[in-house]
mmCIF file of C-alpha atoms in Angstrom:
data_model
loop_
_atom_site.group_PDB
_atom_site.id
_atom_site.type_symbol
_atom_site.label_atom_id
_atom_site.label_comp_id
_atom_site.label_asym_id
_atom_site.label_seq_id
_atom_site.Cartn_x
_atom_site.Cartn_y
_atom_site.Cartn_z
ATOM 1 C CA MET A 734 33.065 -33.508 -6.882
ATOM 2 C CA THR A 735 34.124 -32.675 -3.317
ATOM 3 C CA VAL A 736 32.055 -30.452 -1.045
ATOM 4 C CA SER A 737 34.805 -27.807 -0.979
ATOM 5 C CA ALA A 738 35.013 -27.659 -4.760
ATOM 6 C CA LEU A 739 31.229 -27.450 -5.067
ATOM 7 C CA THR A 740 31.070 -24.672 -2.457
ATOM 8 C CA LEU A 741 33.753 -22.591 -4.195
ATOM 9 C CA ILE A 742 32.091 -22.982 -7.585
ATOM 10 C CA THR A 743 28.726 -22.019 -6.080
ATOM 11 C CA LEU A 744 30.191 -18.925 -4.421
ATOM 12 C CA GLY A 745 31.923 -17.937 -7.639
ATOM 13 C CA MET A 746 28.712 -18.228 -9.641
ATOM 14 C CA LEU A 747 26.746 -16.254 -7.028
ATOM 15 C CA PHE A 748 29.320 -13.447 -7.089
ATOM 16 C CA MET A 749 29.088 -13.357 -10.891
ATOM 17 C CA VAL A 750 25.306 -13.065 -10.621
ATOM 18 C CA GLY A 751 25.919 -10.153 -8.246
ATOM 19 C CA PHE A 752 28.286 -8.582 -10.779
ATOM 20 C CA LEU A 753 25.612 -8.810 -13.495
ATOM 21 C CA ALA A 754 22.968 -7.373 -11.149
ATOM 22 C CA ASP A 755 25.300 -4.526 -10.224
ATOM 23 C CA THR A 756 25.965 -3.748 -13.887
ATOM 24 C CA ILE A 757 22.267 -3.813 -14.810
ATOM 25 C CA GLY A 758 21.319 -1.725 -11.776
ATOM 26 C CA ARG A 759 23.792 1.009 -12.647
ATOM 27 C CA ASN A 760 22.553 1.314 -16.207
ATOM 28 C CA THR A 761 18.775 0.977 -15.703
ATOM 29 C CA PRO A 762 16.181 2.481 -13.298
ATOM 30 C CA ILE A 763 15.846 -0.919 -11.545
ATOM 31 C CA PRO A 764 17.757 -1.065 -8.229
ATOM 32 C CA ARG A 765 20.329 -3.866 -8.022
ATOM 33 C CA VAL A 766 18.736 -5.048 -4.762
ATOM 34 C CA SER A 767 15.522 -5.875 -6.598
ATOM 35 C CA ILE A 768 17.467 -7.599 -9.383
ATOM 36 C CA LEU A 769 19.314 -9.724 -6.834
ATOM 37 C CA MET A 770 16.043 -10.769 -5.169
ATOM 38 C CA ILE A 771 14.564 -11.833 -8.517
ATOM 39 C CA ALA A 772 17.778 -13.647 -9.470
ATOM 40 C CA GLY A 773 17.772 -15.451 -6.127
ATOM 41 C CA PHE A 774 14.226 -16.660 -6.683
ATOM 42 C CA LEU A 775 15.059 -17.918 -10.189
ATOM 43 C CA ILE A 776 18.053 -19.975 -9.051
ATOM 44 C CA GLY A 777 16.360 -21.164 -5.840
ATOM 45 C CA PRO A 778 14.247 -24.260 -5.141
ATOM 46 C CA ASN A 779 11.053 -22.474 -6.160
ATOM 47 C CA GLY A 780 12.606 -21.408 -9.467
ATOM 48 C CA PHE A 781 14.978 -23.523 -11.527
ATOM 49 C CA ASP A 782 16.549 -25.124 -8.418
ATOM 50 C CA LEU A 783 20.154 -24.625 -9.531
ATOM 51 C CA LEU A 784 21.839 -24.550 -6.112
ATOM 52 C CA PRO A 785 23.344 -27.601 -4.367
ATOM 53 C CA ALA A 786 21.757 -28.743 -1.119
ATOM 54 C CA SER A 787 24.901 -27.821 0.860
ATOM 55 C CA THR A 788 24.208 -24.118 0.263
ATOM 56 C CA GLY A 789 21.608 -24.124 3.025
ATOM 57 C CA SER A 790 24.252 -24.854 5.674
ATOM 58 C CA TRP A 791 26.162 -21.575 5.239
ATOM 59 C CA MET A 792 23.395 -19.245 4.033
ATOM 60 C CA PRO A 793 22.277 -18.153 7.552
ATOM 61 C CA VAL A 794 25.850 -17.267 8.600
ATOM 62 C CA VAL A 795 26.392 -15.043 5.558
ATOM 63 C CA SER A 796 23.013 -13.347 6.028
ATOM 64 C CA ASP A 797 23.702 -12.608 9.691
ATOM 65 C CA MET A 798 27.173 -11.260 8.898
ATOM 66 C CA ALA A 799 25.717 -8.896 6.289
ATOM 67 C CA LEU A 800 23.182 -7.544 8.787
ATOM 68 C CA VAL A 801 25.882 -7.037 11.433
ATOM 69 C CA MET A 802 27.949 -5.008 8.953
ATOM 70 C CA ILE A 803 24.917 -2.973 7.916
ATOM 71 C CA GLY A 804 24.074 -2.308 11.555
ATOM 72 C CA PHE A 805 27.612 -1.094 12.282
ATOM 73 C CA LEU A 806 27.532 1.289 9.313
ATOM 74 C CA LEU A 807 24.066 2.551 10.292
ATOM 75 C CA GLY A 808 25.443 3.438 13.702
ATOM 76 C CA SER A 809 27.868 5.804 11.987
ATOM 77 C CA SER A 810 24.856 7.943 11.002
ATOM 78 C CA LEU A 811 24.173 8.691 14.685
ATOM 79 C CA GLN A 812 26.963 11.189 15.261
ATOM 80 C CA TYR A 813 26.039 13.561 18.081
ATOM 81 C CA ALA A 814 27.073 16.756 16.295
ATOM 82 C CA SER A 815 25.044 15.800 13.236
ATOM 83 C CA LEU A 816 22.021 14.663 15.258
ATOM 84 C CA ARG A 817 22.045 17.953 17.149
ATOM 85 C CA ARG A 818 21.538 19.818 13.863
ATOM 86 C CA SER A 819 18.514 17.781 12.761
ATOM 87 C CA GLY A 820 17.760 15.585 15.773
ATOM 88 C CA MET A 821 14.211 16.741 16.470
ATOM 89 C CA LEU A 822 13.158 16.260 12.845
ATOM 90 C CA VAL A 823 14.626 12.746 12.837
ATOM 91 C CA LEU A 824 12.923 11.937 16.138
ATOM 92 C CA TRP A 825 9.502 13.241 15.093
ATOM 93 C CA ILE A 826 9.512 11.451 11.733
ATOM 94 C CA THR A 827 10.693 8.218 13.345
ATOM 95 C CA LEU A 828 8.004 8.399 16.035
ATOM 96 C CA GLY A 829 5.383 9.304 13.452
ATOM 97 C CA VAL A 830 6.248 6.518 11.018
ATOM 98 C CA VAL A 831 6.711 3.788 13.637
ATOM 99 C CA GLY A 832 3.655 4.778 15.678
ATOM 100 C CA ALA A 833 1.316 5.253 12.724
ATOM 101 C CA THR A 834 2.436 2.022 11.055
ATOM 102 C CA ALA A 835 1.888 -0.061 14.190
ATOM 103 C CA LEU A 836 -1.528 1.458 14.956
ATOM 104 C CA ILE A 837 -2.931 1.568 11.414
ATOM 105 C CA VAL A 838 -1.751 -1.900 10.366
ATOM 106 C CA GLY A 839 -2.782 -3.554 13.626
ATOM 107 C CA GLY A 840 -6.087 -1.693 13.902
ATOM 108 C CA GLY A 841 -6.909 -2.043 10.214
ATOM 109 C CA LEU A 842 -6.396 -5.801 10.184
ATOM 110 C CA TRP A 843 -8.510 -6.154 13.333
ATOM 111 C CA LEU A 844 -11.344 -4.202 11.724
ATOM 112 C CA ALA A 845 -10.982 -6.427 8.649
ATOM 113 C CA GLY A 846 -11.755 -9.469 10.788
ATOM 114 C CA ILE A 847 -8.324 -10.712 11.862
ATOM 115 C CA PRO A 848 -8.268 -11.908 15.528
ATOM 116 C CA LEU A 849 -6.988 -9.124 17.773
ATOM 117 C CA PRO A 850 -3.902 -11.013 19.083
ATOM 118 C CA LEU A 851 -2.824 -11.803 15.526
ATOM 119 C CA ALA A 852 -3.552 -8.243 14.386
ATOM 120 C CA LEU A 853 -1.346 -6.918 17.200
ATOM 121 C CA ILE A 854 1.493 -9.159 16.063
ATOM 122 C CA TYR A 855 1.256 -7.861 12.491
ATOM 123 C CA GLY A 856 1.066 -4.328 13.849
ATOM 124 C CA GLY A 857 4.265 -4.900 15.814
ATOM 125 C CA ILE A 858 6.113 -6.310 12.792
ATOM 126 C CA ALA A 859 4.994 -3.679 10.266
ATOM 127 C CA PRO A 860 7.248 -0.771 11.444
ATOM 128 C CA ALA A 861 10.442 -2.749 10.759
ATOM 129 C CA THR A 862 12.411 -1.493 7.779
ATOM 130 C CA ALA A 863 15.167 -2.947 5.587
ATOM 131 C CA PRO A 864 18.323 -1.003 6.414
ATOM 132 C CA ALA A 865 20.429 -3.103 4.037
ATOM 133 C CA ALA A 866 18.216 -2.296 1.044
ATOM 134 C CA THR A 867 17.930 1.409 1.860
ATOM 135 C CA VAL A 868 21.646 1.892 2.476
ATOM 136 C CA ASP A 869 22.451 -0.023 -0.700
ATOM 137 C CA VAL A 870 20.251 2.237 -2.841
ATOM 138 C CA VAL A 871 21.806 5.353 -1.281
ATOM 139 C CA HIS A 872 25.320 4.140 -2.090
ATOM 140 C CA GLU A 873 24.349 2.767 -5.493
ATOM 141 C CA VAL A 874 23.218 6.158 -6.787
ATOM 142 C CA ASN A 875 25.760 8.077 -4.672
ATOM 143 C CA ALA A 876 22.950 10.153 -3.137
ATOM 144 C CA LYS A 877 24.043 13.193 -1.147
ATOM 145 C CA GLY A 878 22.119 15.924 0.634
ATOM 146 C CA ARG A 879 20.149 16.775 3.740
ATOM 147 C CA PHE A 880 17.285 14.439 2.815
ATOM 148 C CA THR A 881 19.680 11.482 2.449
ATOM 149 C CA GLU A 882 21.434 12.328 5.702
ATOM 150 C CA ILE A 883 18.130 12.397 7.598
ATOM 151 C CA LEU A 884 16.935 9.196 5.885
ATOM 152 C CA LEU A 885 20.002 7.281 7.099
ATOM 153 C CA LYS A 886 19.500 8.553 10.640
ATOM 154 C CA ILE A 887 15.833 7.549 10.601
ATOM 155 C CA ILE A 888 16.470 3.971 9.462
ATOM 156 C CA ALA A 889 19.121 3.682 12.179
ATOM 157 C CA LEU A 890 16.561 4.673 14.843
ATOM 158 C CA ASP A 891 13.538 3.034 13.231
ATOM 159 C CA ASP A 892 14.489 -0.570 13.910
ATOM 160 C CA ALA A 893 15.648 0.163 17.465
ATOM 161 C CA LEU A 894 12.272 1.743 18.257
ATOM 162 C CA GLY A 895 10.536 -0.967 16.238
ATOM 163 C CA LEU A 896 11.998 -3.652 18.509
ATOM 164 C CA ILE A 897 10.454 -1.911 21.522
ATOM 165 C CA ILE A 898 7.065 -1.613 19.806
ATOM 166 C CA PHE A 899 7.169 -5.253 18.760
ATOM 167 C CA SER A 900 7.900 -6.373 22.328
ATOM 168 C CA LEU A 901 4.934 -4.379 23.640
ATOM 169 C CA MET A 902 2.556 -5.638 20.934
ATOM 170 C CA LEU A 903 3.695 -9.227 21.426
ATOM 171 C CA ALA A 904 3.112 -8.881 25.167
ATOM 172 C CA ALA A 905 -0.405 -7.549 24.584
ATOM 173 C CA ALA A 906 -1.141 -10.356 22.127
ATOM 174 C CA GLN A 907 0.028 -12.995 24.591
ATOM 175 C CA MET A 908 -2.084 -11.459 27.344
ATOM 176 C CA LEU A 909 -5.211 -11.555 25.155
ATOM 177 C CA ALA A 910 -4.506 -15.079 23.903
ATOM 178 C CA SER A 911 -3.651 -16.713 27.226
ATOM 179 C CA GLY A 912 -5.184 -14.545 29.929
ATOM 180 C CA ASP A 913 -2.293 -15.331 32.311
ATOM 181 C CA GLY A 914 0.838 -13.441 33.301
ATOM 182 C CA GLY A 915 2.726 -14.393 30.167
ATOM 183 C CA SER A 916 2.523 -10.869 28.812
ATOM 184 C CA VAL A 917 4.580 -9.529 31.717
ATOM 185 C CA ALA A 918 7.243 -12.158 31.102
ATOM 186 C CA THR A 919 7.277 -11.319 27.399
ATOM 187 C CA LEU A 920 7.626 -7.607 28.111
ATOM 188 C CA ILE A 921 10.486 -8.229 30.547
ATOM 189 C CA HIS A 922 12.213 -10.493 28.023
ATOM 190 C CA GLY A 923 11.868 -7.848 25.300
ATOM 191 C CA GLY A 924 13.297 -5.165 27.569
ATOM 192 C CA ARG A 925 16.187 -7.463 28.518
ATOM 193 C CA ASP A 926 17.012 -8.026 24.844
ATOM 194 C CA ILE A 927 17.205 -4.293 24.156
ATOM 195 C CA VAL A 928 19.274 -3.442 27.254
ATOM 196 C CA TYR A 929 21.723 -6.323 26.702
ATOM 197 C CA ALA A 930 22.142 -5.504 23.009
ATOM 198 C CA VAL A 931 22.940 -1.860 23.779
ATOM 199 C CA PHE A 932 25.315 -2.963 26.552
ATOM 200 C CA VAL A 933 27.216 -5.338 24.243
ATOM 201 C CA GLY A 934 27.585 -2.650 21.587
ATOM 202 C CA ALA A 935 28.731 -0.015 24.072
ATOM 203 C CA VAL A 936 31.261 -2.283 25.815
ATOM 204 C CA LEU A 937 32.840 -3.370 22.523
ATOM 205 C CA GLY A 938 32.597 0.072 20.945
ATOM 206 C CA ALA A 939 34.791 1.721 23.596
ATOM 207 C CA PRO A 940 38.004 -0.285 22.896
ATOM 208 C CA MET A 941 37.309 -0.140 19.177
ATOM 209 C CA SER A 942 37.196 3.665 19.387
ATOM 210 C CA TYR A 943 40.578 3.659 21.121
ATOM 211 C CA LEU A 944 42.159 1.342 18.540
ATOM 212 C CA THR A 945 40.773 3.341 15.621
ATOM 213 C CA GLY A 946 42.545 6.464 16.841
ATOM 214 C CA TYR A 947 45.970 4.804 16.780
ATOM 215 C CA LEU A 948 45.786 2.800 13.554
ATOM 216 C CA LYS A 949 46.612 4.030 10.070
ATOM 217 C CA SER A 950 44.421 3.200 7.089
ATOM 218 C CA GLY A 951 45.202 -0.134 5.486
ATOM 219 C CA GLU A 952 45.189 -3.831 6.279
ATOM 220 C CA HIS A 953 45.548 -3.414 10.062
ATOM 221 C CA THR A 954 42.469 -1.186 10.190
ATOM 222 C CA LEU A 955 40.451 -3.661 8.133
ATOM 223 C CA LEU A 956 41.415 -6.546 10.410
ATOM 224 C CA GLU A 957 40.542 -4.544 13.523
ATOM 225 C CA ALA A 958 37.190 -3.393 12.144
ATOM 226 C CA LEU A 959 36.161 -6.789 10.778
ATOM 227 C CA GLY A 960 37.280 -8.561 13.941
ATOM 228 C CA MET A 961 35.318 -6.264 16.248
ATOM 229 C CA VAL A 962 32.193 -6.385 14.071
ATOM 230 C CA CYS A 963 32.231 -10.194 14.010
ATOM 231 C CA ILE A 964 32.853 -10.394 17.769
ATOM 232 C CA CYS A 965 29.954 -7.998 18.409
ATOM 233 C CA GLY A 966 27.567 -10.044 16.280
ATOM 234 C CA GLY A 967 28.735 -13.327 17.795
ATOM 235 C CA VAL A 968 28.431 -12.163 21.411
ATOM 236 C CA ALA A 969 24.947 -10.758 20.753
ATOM 237 C CA MET A 970 23.840 -14.069 19.182
ATOM 238 C CA TRP A 971 25.386 -16.007 22.075
ATOM 239 C CA LEU A 972 23.342 -13.911 24.521
ATOM 240 C CA ASP A 973 20.279 -14.308 22.287
ATOM 241 C CA VAL A 974 19.780 -10.548 21.856
ATOM 242 C CA SER A 975 19.481 -8.335 18.780
ATOM 243 C CA PHE A 976 22.823 -8.419 16.970
ATOM 244 C CA LEU A 977 21.616 -5.637 14.659
ATOM 245 C CA LEU A 978 20.936 -3.302 17.591
ATOM 246 C CA ALA A 979 24.253 -4.279 19.214
ATOM 247 C CA ALA A 980 26.170 -3.513 16.005
ATOM 248 C CA MET A 981 24.342 -0.206 15.589
ATOM 249 C CA THR A 982 25.253 0.755 19.144
ATOM 250 C CA MET A 983 28.896 -0.131 18.564
ATOM 251 C CA GLY A 984 28.966 1.976 15.406
ATOM 252 C CA MET A 985 27.368 4.882 17.250
ATOM 253 C CA VAL A 986 29.943 4.669 20.060
ATOM 254 C CA VAL A 987 32.844 4.566 17.583
ATOM 255 C CA VAL A 988 31.637 7.493 15.483
ATOM 256 C CA ASN A 989 31.242 9.651 18.604
ATOM 257 C CA LEU A 990 34.394 8.645 20.527
ATOM 258 C CA ALA A 991 37.042 7.753 17.943
ATOM 259 C CA LYS A 992 39.708 10.318 17.083
ATOM 260 C CA ARG A 993 39.665 9.227 13.441
ATOM 261 C CA LEU A 994 36.281 8.487 11.916
ATOM 262 C CA ASP A 995 37.281 7.304 8.461
ATOM 263 C CA CYS A 996 39.260 4.140 9.133
ATOM 264 C CA SER A 997 36.818 1.576 10.533
ATOM 265 C CA PHE A 998 33.752 2.568 8.537
ATOM 266 C CA TYR A 999 35.593 2.865 5.224
ATOM 267 C CA SER A 1000 37.310 -0.463 5.828
ATOM 268 C CA ILE A 1001 33.997 -2.253 6.365
ATOM 269 C CA ARG A 1002 32.462 -0.547 3.325
ATOM 270 C CA SER A 1003 35.333 -1.809 1.189
ATOM 271 C CA ILE A 1004 34.385 -5.471 1.780
ATOM 272 C CA GLU A 1005 30.666 -5.205 2.515
ATOM 273 C CA TRP A 1006 29.191 -5.409 -0.966
ATOM 274 C CA PRO A 1007 30.145 -9.061 -1.731
ATOM 275 C CA ILE A 1008 28.498 -10.152 1.537
ATOM 276 C CA VAL A 1009 25.422 -8.022 0.812
ATOM 277 C CA VAL A 1010 25.154 -9.638 -2.658
ATOM 278 C CA LEU A 1011 24.838 -13.059 -1.027
ATOM 279 C CA PHE A 1012 22.368 -11.702 1.546
ATOM 280 C CA PHE A 1013 19.885 -10.511 -1.080
ATOM 281 C CA LEU A 1014 20.351 -13.545 -3.287
ATOM 282 C CA PHE A 1015 19.521 -15.768 -0.305
ATOM 283 C CA ALA A 1016 16.470 -13.606 0.466
ATOM 284 C CA GLY A 1017 15.207 -14.313 -3.044
ATOM 285 C CA ILE A 1018 15.991 -18.014 -2.716
ATOM 286 C CA ASN A 1019 13.608 -18.236 0.286
ATOM 287 C CA ILE A 1020 10.605 -16.922 -1.659
ATOM 288 C CA GLU A 1021 7.765 -19.471 -1.798
ATOM 289 C CA ILE A 1022 5.034 -18.592 -4.269
ATOM 290 C CA GLU A 1023 2.372 -20.822 -2.655
ATOM 291 C CA HIS A 1024 2.302 -18.557 0.407
ATOM 292 C CA ILE A 1025 0.875 -15.773 -1.736
ATOM 293 C CA TYR A 1026 -2.092 -17.887 -2.841
ATOM 294 C CA VAL A 1027 -2.962 -19.245 0.593
ATOM 295 C CA ASN A 1028 -3.102 -15.849 2.335
ATOM 296 C CA GLN A 1029 -3.633 -13.475 -0.583
ATOM 297 C CA LYS A 1030 -6.350 -11.321 1.016
ATOM 298 C CA LEU A 1031 -4.453 -10.847 4.260
ATOM 299 C CA ILE A 1032 -1.285 -10.089 2.317
ATOM 300 C CA MET A 1033 -3.086 -7.490 0.223
ATOM 301 C CA PHE A 1034 -4.568 -5.769 3.304
ATOM 302 C CA TYR A 1035 -1.188 -5.755 5.068
ATOM 303 C CA ILE A 1036 0.568 -4.200 2.062
ATOM 304 C CA LEU A 1037 -2.063 -1.489 1.547
ATOM 305 C CA LEU A 1038 -2.267 -0.609 5.235
ATOM 306 C CA ARG A 1039 1.515 -0.439 5.608
ATOM 307 C CA ILE A 1040 1.887 1.816 2.551
ATOM 308 C CA GLY A 1041 -0.856 4.162 3.750
ATOM 309 C CA SER A 1042 0.436 4.277 7.306
ATOM 310 C CA ARG A 1043 3.959 5.179 6.175
ATOM 311 C CA PHE A 1044 2.613 8.235 4.370
ATOM 312 C CA VAL A 1045 0.407 9.261 7.288
ATOM 313 C CA GLY A 1046 3.200 8.907 9.847
ATOM 314 C CA GLY A 1047 5.873 10.460 7.649
ATOM 315 C CA MET A 1048 3.868 13.556 6.782
ATOM 316 C CA LEU A 1049 2.658 14.094 10.352
ATOM 317 C CA GLY A 1050 6.189 13.641 11.699
ATOM 318 C CA ALA A 1051 7.691 16.007 9.122
ATOM 319 C CA LYS A 1052 5.095 18.678 9.907
ATOM 320 C CA LYS A 1053 5.733 18.336 13.643
ATOM 321 C CA GLY A 1054 9.481 18.591 12.985
ATOM 322 C CA GLY A 1055 9.146 21.818 11.048
ATOM 323 C CA GLU A 1056 9.173 20.491 7.477
ATOM 324 C CA GLY A 1057 6.457 20.617 4.827
ATOM 325 C CA LEU A 1058 4.304 17.844 3.423
ATOM 326 C CA PHE A 1059 6.568 17.595 0.362
ATOM 327 C CA PHE A 1060 9.475 16.470 2.552
ATOM 328 C CA GLY A 1061 7.288 14.085 4.560
ATOM 329 C CA LYS A 1062 5.716 12.529 1.471
ATOM 330 C CA TRP A 1063 9.011 11.567 -0.139
ATOM 331 C CA MET A 1064 10.550 10.486 3.160
ATOM 332 C CA SER A 1065 7.598 8.131 3.644
ATOM 333 C CA MET A 1066 8.188 6.629 0.210
ATOM 334 C CA ALA A 1067 11.908 6.229 0.921
ATOM 335 C CA LEU A 1068 11.070 4.197 4.049
ATOM 336 C CA MET A 1069 9.037 1.494 2.244
ATOM 337 C CA PRO A 1070 11.596 -1.402 2.152
ATOM 338 C CA GLN A 1071 11.081 -4.245 4.626
ATOM 339 C CA ALA A 1072 13.118 -7.446 4.856
ATOM 340 C CA GLY A 1073 15.056 -9.685 7.230
ATOM 341 C CA ILE A 1074 14.273 -7.987 10.530
ATOM 342 C CA ALA A 1075 10.540 -8.413 9.914
ATOM 343 C CA LEU A 1076 11.062 -12.108 9.174
ATOM 344 C CA GLY A 1077 12.999 -12.485 12.428
ATOM 345 C CA MET A 1078 10.114 -10.910 14.322
ATOM 346 C CA ALA A 1079 7.653 -13.226 12.563
ATOM 347 C CA LEU A 1080 9.671 -16.282 13.610
ATOM 348 C CA THR A 1081 9.728 -15.030 17.209
ATOM 349 C CA ALA A 1082 5.945 -14.646 17.191
ATOM 350 C CA ALA A 1083 5.471 -18.102 15.653
ATOM 351 C CA HIS A 1084 7.564 -19.633 18.444
ATOM 352 C CA ARG A 1085 5.383 -17.949 21.079
ATOM 353 C CA PHE A 1086 2.024 -18.820 19.450
ATOM 354 C CA GLU A 1087 1.508 -22.301 18.039
ATOM 355 C CA GLU A 1088 -1.876 -21.246 16.628
ATOM 356 C CA PHE A 1089 -0.366 -18.383 14.603
ATOM 357 C CA GLN A 1090 2.207 -20.241 12.486
ATOM 358 C CA SER A 1091 0.827 -18.578 9.342
ATOM 359 C CA VAL A 1092 2.421 -15.278 10.366
ATOM 360 C CA VAL A 1093 5.757 -16.450 8.956
ATOM 361 C CA SER A 1094 4.232 -17.234 5.558
ATOM 362 C CA VAL A 1095 2.391 -13.912 5.378
ATOM 363 C CA ILE A 1096 5.411 -11.811 6.337
ATOM 364 C CA ALA A 1097 7.617 -13.777 3.935
ATOM 365 C CA ALA A 1098 5.221 -12.979 1.091
ATOM 366 C CA THR A 1099 4.859 -9.283 1.974
ATOM 367 C CA THR A 1100 8.628 -9.027 2.387
ATOM 368 C CA VAL A 1101 9.011 -10.131 -1.224
ATOM 369 C CA PHE A 1102 6.799 -7.233 -2.321
ATOM 370 C CA PHE A 1103 8.447 -4.575 -0.149
ATOM 371 C CA GLU A 1104 11.995 -5.770 -0.807
ATOM 372 C CA ILE A 1105 11.444 -5.636 -4.571
ATOM 373 C CA MET A 1106 9.275 -2.501 -4.780
ATOM 374 C CA GLY A 1107 10.722 -0.732 -1.726
ATOM 375 C CA PRO A 1108 14.174 0.033 -3.189
ATOM 376 C CA ILE A 1109 12.496 1.351 -6.344
ATOM 377 C CA CYS A 1110 10.430 3.712 -4.158
ATOM 378 C CA THR A 1111 13.561 4.811 -2.260
ATOM 379 C CA ARG A 1112 15.432 5.555 -5.455
ATOM 380 C CA PHE A 1113 12.461 7.458 -6.885
ATOM 381 C CA ALA A 1114 12.138 9.553 -3.696
ATOM 382 C CA LEU A 1115 15.852 10.412 -3.647
ATOM 383 C CA ASN A 1116 15.586 11.557 -7.241
ATOM 384 C CA LYS A 1117 12.482 13.674 -6.575
ATOM 385 C CA VAL A 1118 14.089 15.608 -3.708
ATOM 386 C CA GLY A 1119 17.192 16.301 -5.786
ATOM 387 C CA ASP A 1120 19.744 14.243 -3.860
ATOM 388 C CA ILE A 1121 20.643 12.374 -7.057
ATOM 389 C CA THR A 1122 22.082 14.744 -9.642
ATOM 390 C CA PRO A 1123 22.867 13.664 -13.233
ATOM 391 C CA GLY A 1124 26.568 14.192 -12.539
ATOM 392 C CA GLU A 1125 26.484 12.024 -9.419
ATOM 393 C CA ARG A 1126 24.622 9.253 -11.255
ATOM 394 C CA ARG A 1127 27.234 9.190 -14.024
ATOM 395 C CA LYS A 1128 29.975 9.197 -11.398
ATOM 396 C CA SER A 1129 28.357 6.217 -9.670
ATOM 397 C CA ASN A 1130 28.202 4.333 -12.974
ATOM 398 C CA ARG A 1131 31.858 4.989 -13.701
ATOM 399 C CA GLU A 1132 33.246 4.103 -10.317
ATOM 400 C CA GLY A 1133 31.352 0.854 -9.803
ATOM 401 C CA CYS A 1134 30.412 -0.326 -6.334
ATOM 402 C CA SER A 1135 30.256 2.516 -3.853
ATOM 403 C CA PHE A 1136 30.747 0.297 -0.840
#
C-alpha cells in the first residue's frame, strides 16, 4: 500500500472516530473532547497501537493549525464595545486566577520539598488553560449568556498573561539555578516573544479587516480567512514567537476594525471542527502511562494545588470585580482545562534546564487529567449558572456540530 493511500485511509478512520465521539458527546453528559482524548490513547502506541508510523510526520502540523484557528476565534471575544461593558470583571478574574495559580502552585510545591527553581517553573506553567477544550464545550452545548461571554473573554486573556508570568518565573528559576546573568537574557527573550507576536497579529489583522468589509459570505471569504490565519501562524513560527498570541491579536484587530464581523469568523468556524478532532485525538495518542507512576506524588500535588488555586483566584477576582462568590466559584470550575500550551511551556523549560527534563513528563501526565476532567467541569459549571437551557441542549443535538 502506498503512503498516500495509507494516509487517506488513516485520516478517514480518524474523522469517523471524531464522528462517533461527537454523537456520543451530544447524547451523554461526557464532553466529546474527553471522548476524543480517550479514543486517541486507545488507538495510540500506548494503547492498541493501530496507527501507522507515518502519522507522526503530519501530526504536529495539524495540531498547530488547530491552535492557530482557536486563537483567531478567541480574539473575536475581545471586542472593545463588549469589553467595555464587563472589562473590569474580566480583568480582575483573569488577574486573580493567573496570579493565585502561579503563586499557590509554585509556593506549594516548594514547601512540599521540590527545589525552588523547579517549583517556579511549575508555577509558571500552571496558569495556562486549554482554549480549544473550553471553546469546544461552549459550542457543543450551545451555551449562551453573560457567564459564557465573560468566560470566553477570560480564556482569551488568560494565556496572554500566562505567557508573561511564565517568562518571569523561568527567568527567576534560571537566576537561582545558574547564579549568572542568564535570567536577564531569558526575561528579554520572553518580552521579545510577546511583542513580536502581538506585532505580527496586528500587522496581518489590518489588511484582513479591510478585505472582510468588501467580501460577501461564501467561498471567497473562506479562502481569505483561511489564508490569513495560516499566514499568521506560519510567520509567527518562522519568527519563533507565540503563534497562539499572534492569532489572538489578529482576531482582536479584525473584530474591532472590520465593517462586517460575521464573514471571517463564521467561515473559520465552518471548517474548524475536523481539524480540532485531529488535535484532540493526537493529544490522546501522546499519553504515556509510565509517566504517572514515576512522578505520581508530584503529579498529585500539582493537580490538587492547581484546582485549589483556581477557586481561590476566581472567587477573589469575582468579588473584586463586583460579583458574588457563586459567580466566582463556577467561573473557577469552568477554567480547569489545561492542554497544549502548558506542554509547549514545559518543552521550553526542558530546553533551558538539562537537569529538569522530568518537567515534560509531569506536565504531560497532569494535562491528561485536566484535559479529560476539565471539559466535564466546564460543562457542569455552564449548566449550574443557567447558560445551558434544556431547549438549547436539544437544539445542539439536532443541529450537530456547532462550529
